[in-house]
Every structure is written in C-alpha cells, then in structure tokens.
PDB file of C-alpha atoms in Angstrom:
ATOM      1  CA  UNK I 217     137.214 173.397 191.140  1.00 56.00           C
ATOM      2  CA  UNK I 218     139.605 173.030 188.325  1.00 59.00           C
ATOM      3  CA  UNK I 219     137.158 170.010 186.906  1.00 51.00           C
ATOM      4  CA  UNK I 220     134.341 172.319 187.321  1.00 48.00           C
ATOM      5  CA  UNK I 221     136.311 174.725 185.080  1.00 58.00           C
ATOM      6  CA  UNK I 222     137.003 171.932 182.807  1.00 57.00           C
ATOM      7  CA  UNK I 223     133.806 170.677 182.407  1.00 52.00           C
ATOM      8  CA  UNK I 224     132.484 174.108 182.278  1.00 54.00           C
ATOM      9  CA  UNK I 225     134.162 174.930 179.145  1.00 56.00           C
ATOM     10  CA  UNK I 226     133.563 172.281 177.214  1.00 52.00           C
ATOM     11  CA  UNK I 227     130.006 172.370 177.400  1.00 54.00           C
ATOM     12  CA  UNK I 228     130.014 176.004 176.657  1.00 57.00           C
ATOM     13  CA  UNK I 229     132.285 174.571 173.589  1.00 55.00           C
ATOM     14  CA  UNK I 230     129.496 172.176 173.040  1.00 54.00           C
ATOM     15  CA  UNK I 231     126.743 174.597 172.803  1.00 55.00           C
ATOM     16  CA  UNK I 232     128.431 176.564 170.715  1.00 60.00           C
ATOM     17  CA  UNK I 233     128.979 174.001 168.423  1.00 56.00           C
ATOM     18  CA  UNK I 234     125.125 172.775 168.868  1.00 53.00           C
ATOM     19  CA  UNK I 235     123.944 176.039 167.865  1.00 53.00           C
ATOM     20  CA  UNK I 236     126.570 177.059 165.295  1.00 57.00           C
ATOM     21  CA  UNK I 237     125.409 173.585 163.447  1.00 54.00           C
ATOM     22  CA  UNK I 238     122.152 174.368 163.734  1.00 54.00           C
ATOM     23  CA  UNK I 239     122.583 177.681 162.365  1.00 59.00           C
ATOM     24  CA  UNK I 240     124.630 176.399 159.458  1.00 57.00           C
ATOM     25  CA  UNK I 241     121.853 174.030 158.388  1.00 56.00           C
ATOM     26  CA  UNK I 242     118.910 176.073 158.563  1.00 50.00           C
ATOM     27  CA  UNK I 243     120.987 178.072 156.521  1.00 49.00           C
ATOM     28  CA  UNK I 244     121.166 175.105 153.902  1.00 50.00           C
ATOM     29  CA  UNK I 245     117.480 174.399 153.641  1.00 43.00           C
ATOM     30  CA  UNK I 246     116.127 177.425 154.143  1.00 43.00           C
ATOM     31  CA  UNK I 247     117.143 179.316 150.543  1.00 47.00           C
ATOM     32  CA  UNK I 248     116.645 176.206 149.118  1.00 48.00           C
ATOM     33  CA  UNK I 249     112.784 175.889 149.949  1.00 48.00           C
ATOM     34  CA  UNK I 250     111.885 179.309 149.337  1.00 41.00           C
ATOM     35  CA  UNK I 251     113.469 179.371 146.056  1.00 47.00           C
ATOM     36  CA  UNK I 252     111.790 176.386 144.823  1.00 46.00           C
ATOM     37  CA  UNK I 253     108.508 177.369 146.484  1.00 46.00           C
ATOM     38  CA  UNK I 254     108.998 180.867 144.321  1.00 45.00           C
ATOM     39  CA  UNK I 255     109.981 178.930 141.354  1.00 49.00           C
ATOM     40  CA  UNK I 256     106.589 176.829 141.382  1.00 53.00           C
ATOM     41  CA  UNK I 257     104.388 179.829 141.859  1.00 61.00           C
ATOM     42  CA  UNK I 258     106.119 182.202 139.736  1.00 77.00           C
ATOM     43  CA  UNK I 259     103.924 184.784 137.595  1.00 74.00           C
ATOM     44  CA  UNK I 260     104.128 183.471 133.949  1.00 79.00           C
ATOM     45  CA  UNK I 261     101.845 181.569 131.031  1.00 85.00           C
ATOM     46  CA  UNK I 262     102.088 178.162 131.974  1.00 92.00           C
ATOM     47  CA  UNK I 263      99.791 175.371 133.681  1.00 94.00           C
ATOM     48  CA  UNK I 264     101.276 176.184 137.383  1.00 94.00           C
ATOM     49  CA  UNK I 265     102.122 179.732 137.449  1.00 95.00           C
ATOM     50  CA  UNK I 266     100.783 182.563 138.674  1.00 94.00           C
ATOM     51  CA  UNK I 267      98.506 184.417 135.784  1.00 95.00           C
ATOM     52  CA  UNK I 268      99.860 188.018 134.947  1.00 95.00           C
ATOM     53  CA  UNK I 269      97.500 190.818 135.216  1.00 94.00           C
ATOM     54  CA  UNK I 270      96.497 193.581 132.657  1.00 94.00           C
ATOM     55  CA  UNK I 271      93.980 196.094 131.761  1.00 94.00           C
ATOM     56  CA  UNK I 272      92.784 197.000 127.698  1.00 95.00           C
ATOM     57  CA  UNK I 273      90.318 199.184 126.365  1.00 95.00           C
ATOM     58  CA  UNK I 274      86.827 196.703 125.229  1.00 95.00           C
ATOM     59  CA  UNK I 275      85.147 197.404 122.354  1.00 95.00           C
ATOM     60  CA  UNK I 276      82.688 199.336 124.020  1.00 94.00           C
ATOM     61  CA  UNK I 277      85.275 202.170 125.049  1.00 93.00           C
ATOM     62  CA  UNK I 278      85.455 201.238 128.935  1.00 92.00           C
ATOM     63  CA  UNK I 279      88.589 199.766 130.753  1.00 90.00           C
ATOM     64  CA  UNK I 280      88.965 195.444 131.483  1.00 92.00           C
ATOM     65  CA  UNK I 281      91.281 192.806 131.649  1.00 90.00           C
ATOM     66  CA  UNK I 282      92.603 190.097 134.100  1.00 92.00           C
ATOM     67  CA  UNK I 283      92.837 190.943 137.823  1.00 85.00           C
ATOM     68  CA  UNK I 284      93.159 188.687 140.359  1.00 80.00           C
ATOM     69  CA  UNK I 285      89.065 188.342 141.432  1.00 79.00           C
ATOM     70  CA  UNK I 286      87.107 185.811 143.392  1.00 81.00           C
ATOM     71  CA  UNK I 287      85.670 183.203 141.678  1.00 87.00           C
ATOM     72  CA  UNK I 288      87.559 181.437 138.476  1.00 92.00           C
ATOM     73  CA  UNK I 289      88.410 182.963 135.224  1.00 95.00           C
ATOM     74  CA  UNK I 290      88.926 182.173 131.639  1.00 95.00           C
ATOM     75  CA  UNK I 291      90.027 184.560 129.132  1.00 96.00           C
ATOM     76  CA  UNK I 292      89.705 183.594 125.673  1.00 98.00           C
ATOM     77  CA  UNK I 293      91.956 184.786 122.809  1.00 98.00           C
ATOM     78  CA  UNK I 294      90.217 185.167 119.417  1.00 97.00           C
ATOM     79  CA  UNK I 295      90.070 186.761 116.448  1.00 96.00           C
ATOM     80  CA  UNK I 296      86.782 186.947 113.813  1.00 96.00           C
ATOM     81  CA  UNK I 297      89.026 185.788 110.550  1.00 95.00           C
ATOM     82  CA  UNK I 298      89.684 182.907 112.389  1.00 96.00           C
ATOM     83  CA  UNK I 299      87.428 180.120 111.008  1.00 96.00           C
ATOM     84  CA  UNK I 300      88.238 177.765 114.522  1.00 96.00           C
ATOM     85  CA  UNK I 301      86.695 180.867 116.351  1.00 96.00           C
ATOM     86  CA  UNK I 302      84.006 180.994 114.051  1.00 96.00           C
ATOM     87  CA  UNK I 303      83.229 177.553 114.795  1.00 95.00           C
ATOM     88  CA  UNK I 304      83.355 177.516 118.225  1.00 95.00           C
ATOM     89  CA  UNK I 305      81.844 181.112 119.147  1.00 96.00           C
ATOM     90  CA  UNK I 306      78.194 179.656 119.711  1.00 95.00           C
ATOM     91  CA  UNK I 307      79.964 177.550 122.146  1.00 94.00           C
ATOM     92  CA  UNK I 308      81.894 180.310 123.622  1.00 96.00           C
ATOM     93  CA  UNK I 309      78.544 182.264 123.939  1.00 96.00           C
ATOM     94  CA  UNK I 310      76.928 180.106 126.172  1.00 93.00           C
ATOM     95  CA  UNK I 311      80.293 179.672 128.483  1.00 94.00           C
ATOM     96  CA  UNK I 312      80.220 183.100 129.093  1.00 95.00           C
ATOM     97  CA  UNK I 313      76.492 182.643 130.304  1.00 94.00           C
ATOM     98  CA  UNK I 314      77.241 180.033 131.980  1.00 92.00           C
ATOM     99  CA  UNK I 315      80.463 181.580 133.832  1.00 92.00           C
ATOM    100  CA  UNK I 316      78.459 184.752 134.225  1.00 92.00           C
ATOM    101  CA  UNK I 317      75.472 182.740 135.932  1.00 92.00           C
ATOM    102  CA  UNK I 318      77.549 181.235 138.600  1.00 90.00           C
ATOM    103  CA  UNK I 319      79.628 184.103 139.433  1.00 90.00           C
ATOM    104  CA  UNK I 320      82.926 183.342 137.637  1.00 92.00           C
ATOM    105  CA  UNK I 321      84.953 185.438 134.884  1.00 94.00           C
ATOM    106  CA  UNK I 322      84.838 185.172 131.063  1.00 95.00           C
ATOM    107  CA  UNK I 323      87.044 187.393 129.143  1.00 96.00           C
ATOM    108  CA  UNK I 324      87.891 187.538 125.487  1.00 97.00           C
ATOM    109  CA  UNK I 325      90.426 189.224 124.101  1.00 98.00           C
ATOM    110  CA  UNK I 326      90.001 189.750 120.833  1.00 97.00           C
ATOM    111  CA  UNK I 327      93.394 190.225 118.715  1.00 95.00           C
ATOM    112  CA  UNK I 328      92.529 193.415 117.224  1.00 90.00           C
ATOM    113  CA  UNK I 329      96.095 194.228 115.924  1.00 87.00           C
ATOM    114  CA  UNK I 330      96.416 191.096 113.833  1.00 82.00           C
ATOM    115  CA  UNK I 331      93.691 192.754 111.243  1.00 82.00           C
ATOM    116  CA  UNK I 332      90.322 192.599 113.032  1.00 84.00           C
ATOM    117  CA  UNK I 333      88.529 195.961 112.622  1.00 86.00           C
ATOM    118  CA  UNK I 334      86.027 196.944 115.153  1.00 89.00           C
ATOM    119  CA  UNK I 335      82.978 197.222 113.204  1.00 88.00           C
ATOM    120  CA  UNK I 336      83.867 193.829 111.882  1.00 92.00           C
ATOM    121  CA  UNK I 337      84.094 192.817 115.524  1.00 96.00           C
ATOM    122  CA  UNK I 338      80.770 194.424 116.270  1.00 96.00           C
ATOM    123  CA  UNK I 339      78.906 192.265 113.482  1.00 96.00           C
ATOM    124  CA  UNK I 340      80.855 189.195 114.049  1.00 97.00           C
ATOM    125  CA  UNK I 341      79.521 189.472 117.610  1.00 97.00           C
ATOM    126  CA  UNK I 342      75.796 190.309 116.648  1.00 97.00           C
ATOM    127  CA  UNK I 343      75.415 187.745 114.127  1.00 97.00           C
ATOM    128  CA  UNK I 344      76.310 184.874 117.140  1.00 97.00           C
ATOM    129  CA  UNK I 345      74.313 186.941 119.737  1.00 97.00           C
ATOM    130  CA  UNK I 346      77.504 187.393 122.415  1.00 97.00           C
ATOM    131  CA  UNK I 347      76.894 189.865 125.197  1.00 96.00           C
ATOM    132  CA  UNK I 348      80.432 189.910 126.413  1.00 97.00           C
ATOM    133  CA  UNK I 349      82.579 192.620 125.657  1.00 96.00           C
ATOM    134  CA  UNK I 350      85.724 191.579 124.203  1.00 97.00           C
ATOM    135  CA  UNK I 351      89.097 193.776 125.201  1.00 97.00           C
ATOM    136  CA  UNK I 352      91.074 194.598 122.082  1.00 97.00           C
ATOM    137  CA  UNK I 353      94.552 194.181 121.994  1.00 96.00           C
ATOM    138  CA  UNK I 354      95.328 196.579 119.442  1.00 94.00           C
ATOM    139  CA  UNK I 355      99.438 196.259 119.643  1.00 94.00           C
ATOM    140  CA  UNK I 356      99.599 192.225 120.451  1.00 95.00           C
ATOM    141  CA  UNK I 357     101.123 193.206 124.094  1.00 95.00           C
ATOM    142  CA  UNK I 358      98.827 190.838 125.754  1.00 96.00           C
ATOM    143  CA  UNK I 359      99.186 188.320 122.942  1.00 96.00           C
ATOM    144  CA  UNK I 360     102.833 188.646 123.519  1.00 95.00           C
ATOM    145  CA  UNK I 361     102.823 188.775 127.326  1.00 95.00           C
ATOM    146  CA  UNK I 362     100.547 185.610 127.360  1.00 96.00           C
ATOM    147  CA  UNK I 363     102.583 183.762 124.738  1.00 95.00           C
ATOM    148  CA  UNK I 364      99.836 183.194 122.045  1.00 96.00           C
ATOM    149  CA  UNK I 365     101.078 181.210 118.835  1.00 93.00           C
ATOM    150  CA  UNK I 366      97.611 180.092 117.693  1.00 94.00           C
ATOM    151  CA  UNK I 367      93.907 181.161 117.922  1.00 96.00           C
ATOM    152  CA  UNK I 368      91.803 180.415 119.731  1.00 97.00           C
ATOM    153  CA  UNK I 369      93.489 179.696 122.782  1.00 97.00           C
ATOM    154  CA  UNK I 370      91.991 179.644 126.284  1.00 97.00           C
ATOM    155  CA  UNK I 371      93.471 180.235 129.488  1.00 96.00           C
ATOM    156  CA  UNK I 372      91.794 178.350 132.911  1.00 95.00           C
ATOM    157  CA  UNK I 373      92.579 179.983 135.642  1.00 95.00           C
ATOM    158  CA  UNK I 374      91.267 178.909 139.548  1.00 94.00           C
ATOM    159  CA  UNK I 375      90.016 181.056 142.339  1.00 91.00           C
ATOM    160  CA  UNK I 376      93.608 181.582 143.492  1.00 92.00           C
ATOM    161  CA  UNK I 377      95.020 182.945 140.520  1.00 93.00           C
ATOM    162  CA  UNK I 378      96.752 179.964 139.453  1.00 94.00           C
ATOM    163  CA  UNK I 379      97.115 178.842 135.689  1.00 95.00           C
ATOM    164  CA  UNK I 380      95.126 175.331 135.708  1.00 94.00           C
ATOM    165  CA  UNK I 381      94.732 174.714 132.097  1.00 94.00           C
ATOM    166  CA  UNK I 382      95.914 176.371 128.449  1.00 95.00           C
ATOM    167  CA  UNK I 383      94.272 175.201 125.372  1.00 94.00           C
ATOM    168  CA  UNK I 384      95.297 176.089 121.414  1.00 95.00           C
ATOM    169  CA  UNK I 385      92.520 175.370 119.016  1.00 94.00           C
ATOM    170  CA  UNK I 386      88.604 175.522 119.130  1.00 93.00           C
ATOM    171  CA  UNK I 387      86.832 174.244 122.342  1.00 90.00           C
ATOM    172  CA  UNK I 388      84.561 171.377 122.560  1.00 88.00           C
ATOM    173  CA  UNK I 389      80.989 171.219 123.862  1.00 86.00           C
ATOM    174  CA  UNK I 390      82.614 168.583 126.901  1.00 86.00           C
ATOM    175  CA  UNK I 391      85.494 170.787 127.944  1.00 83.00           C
ATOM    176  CA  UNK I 392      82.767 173.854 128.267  1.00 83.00           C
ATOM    177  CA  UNK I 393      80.910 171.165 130.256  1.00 82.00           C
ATOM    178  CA  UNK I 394      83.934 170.315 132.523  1.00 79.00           C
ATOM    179  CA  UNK I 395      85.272 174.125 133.508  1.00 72.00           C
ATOM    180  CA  UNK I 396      80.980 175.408 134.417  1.00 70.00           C
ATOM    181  CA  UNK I 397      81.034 172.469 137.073  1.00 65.00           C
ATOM    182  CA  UNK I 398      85.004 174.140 138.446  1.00 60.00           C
TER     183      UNK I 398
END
C-alpha cells in the first residue's frame, strides 16, 4: 500500500510537471508567431503590407477612394504639371480600360494640393480622353499617409488587400501589360 502511495505521487508529480512544461512552451512560441505573423501583414505602404483605406472627394463632386473590394486594385498618384504623367497618361488611359473591362480597380489620385487646379485637371483629362475620375487630395493626407516622394507613383495591390508592387516614375507599355493579365 505504502508503494502504491509512493508511486502514486510521483506520477501525479510527473504530470504535473508534463503539463506545466507544456504550458510553459506553448507559452514561448505562441507570442512569438502571432507577433511575427502581425508584423508581416501589418497595414502600411510597403510591398507586403496590408494597404490602408481612405475615402476623397473626385473631381466630379461624389465620394471614392481605396476600400478593400474584390478583384485587384491600382491607384495611381499624379499630378498634370508633371511632365512623367504627361507622358505616360495615354498609357494610364487604356489601364484603366483595361482594369475596368475585367472587373478590377483603377484609381488616381490626383495631388490637387501640390498646385493642380481643377479646371486644369478637367482639360488635362479631356485632351488625353480619360474617363476615370480622379480623387483629389486637396491637403496631401493621402500623399502623406501613402508615403509619396515622387510622381507618378503606382500602387499594385492583389485581391486580398495586400501591397504587391510600388512604382516611382512613369509606367511602361510592358508593366501595363504584366498587371491586366494579374
């Protein structure tokens, strides 16, 4: 009987040792993981993060802006000083077609506080024939939010709301090419 005591407690002592180590290193992978996980797929600007949202007035006095939406999304910065987006905006046109025809987003954001005036906008867009209507960021918030340095810049972004590519500078017929076919 005594053995049976014996024996008794130490596998009780056992078990809860088993479970207390157990415990303690679930503990140390657990926070670990997550944080890492969270790190990877935080909300920010760059390739790999999650793209922030927002909402601007357009030019044609309605509300848009990036929401997480099926389908993929690019939103172009721009402004019409800026010979680069001069350059590129017949390219830029037919994206937007393009996008529009296969059921993803284009959005351009045109950088109305950095001296663009509206009825320049207007003619800038009806001399290259765009039907998209740009949202004007008329205080640089989402210019700021989005880290923009240099126009143009475009912003890839997949179906899940992912970041998958950032370019600075004017686009090229092939990478047009490449993000229709995403």
């Amino acid at each position: 009987m005594k053995l049976l005591k014996t024996f008794g407690g130490v596998a009780t002592f056992v078990a809860i040792g088993v479970v207390g180590w157990v415990y303690f290193q679930a503990e140390q992978v657990s926070p670990y993981d997550v944080e890492a996980i969270v790190k990877e797929r935080a909300e920010g600007v760059h390739v790999g993060n999650i793209a922030p949202s927002f909402t601007l007035k357009t030019l044609s006095g309605t509300q848009d802006g990036y929401l997480p939406r099926p389908g993929n999304t690019i939103i172009h910065f721009f402004a019409t000083w800026c010979y680069p987006c001069q350059e590129e905006m017949p390219f830029i046109v037919r994206l937007h077609e393009q996008l529009r025809a296969q059921g993803d987003t284009f959005l351009a954001v045109n950088l109305t506080h950095e001296g663009d005036r509206q009825s320049d906008l207007s003619a800038f867009l009806n001399h290259f024939e765009a039907t998209f209507d740009p949202v004007l960021d008329e205080r640089g918030d989402i210019q700021q939010l989005y880290q923009i340095v240099g126009i143009p810049t475009t912003i890839v972004i997949g179906r899940d709301g992912i970041i998958e590519d950032r370019i600075t500078g004017a686009l090229s017929p092939q990478m047009i090419d490449q993000w229709v076919s995403f």
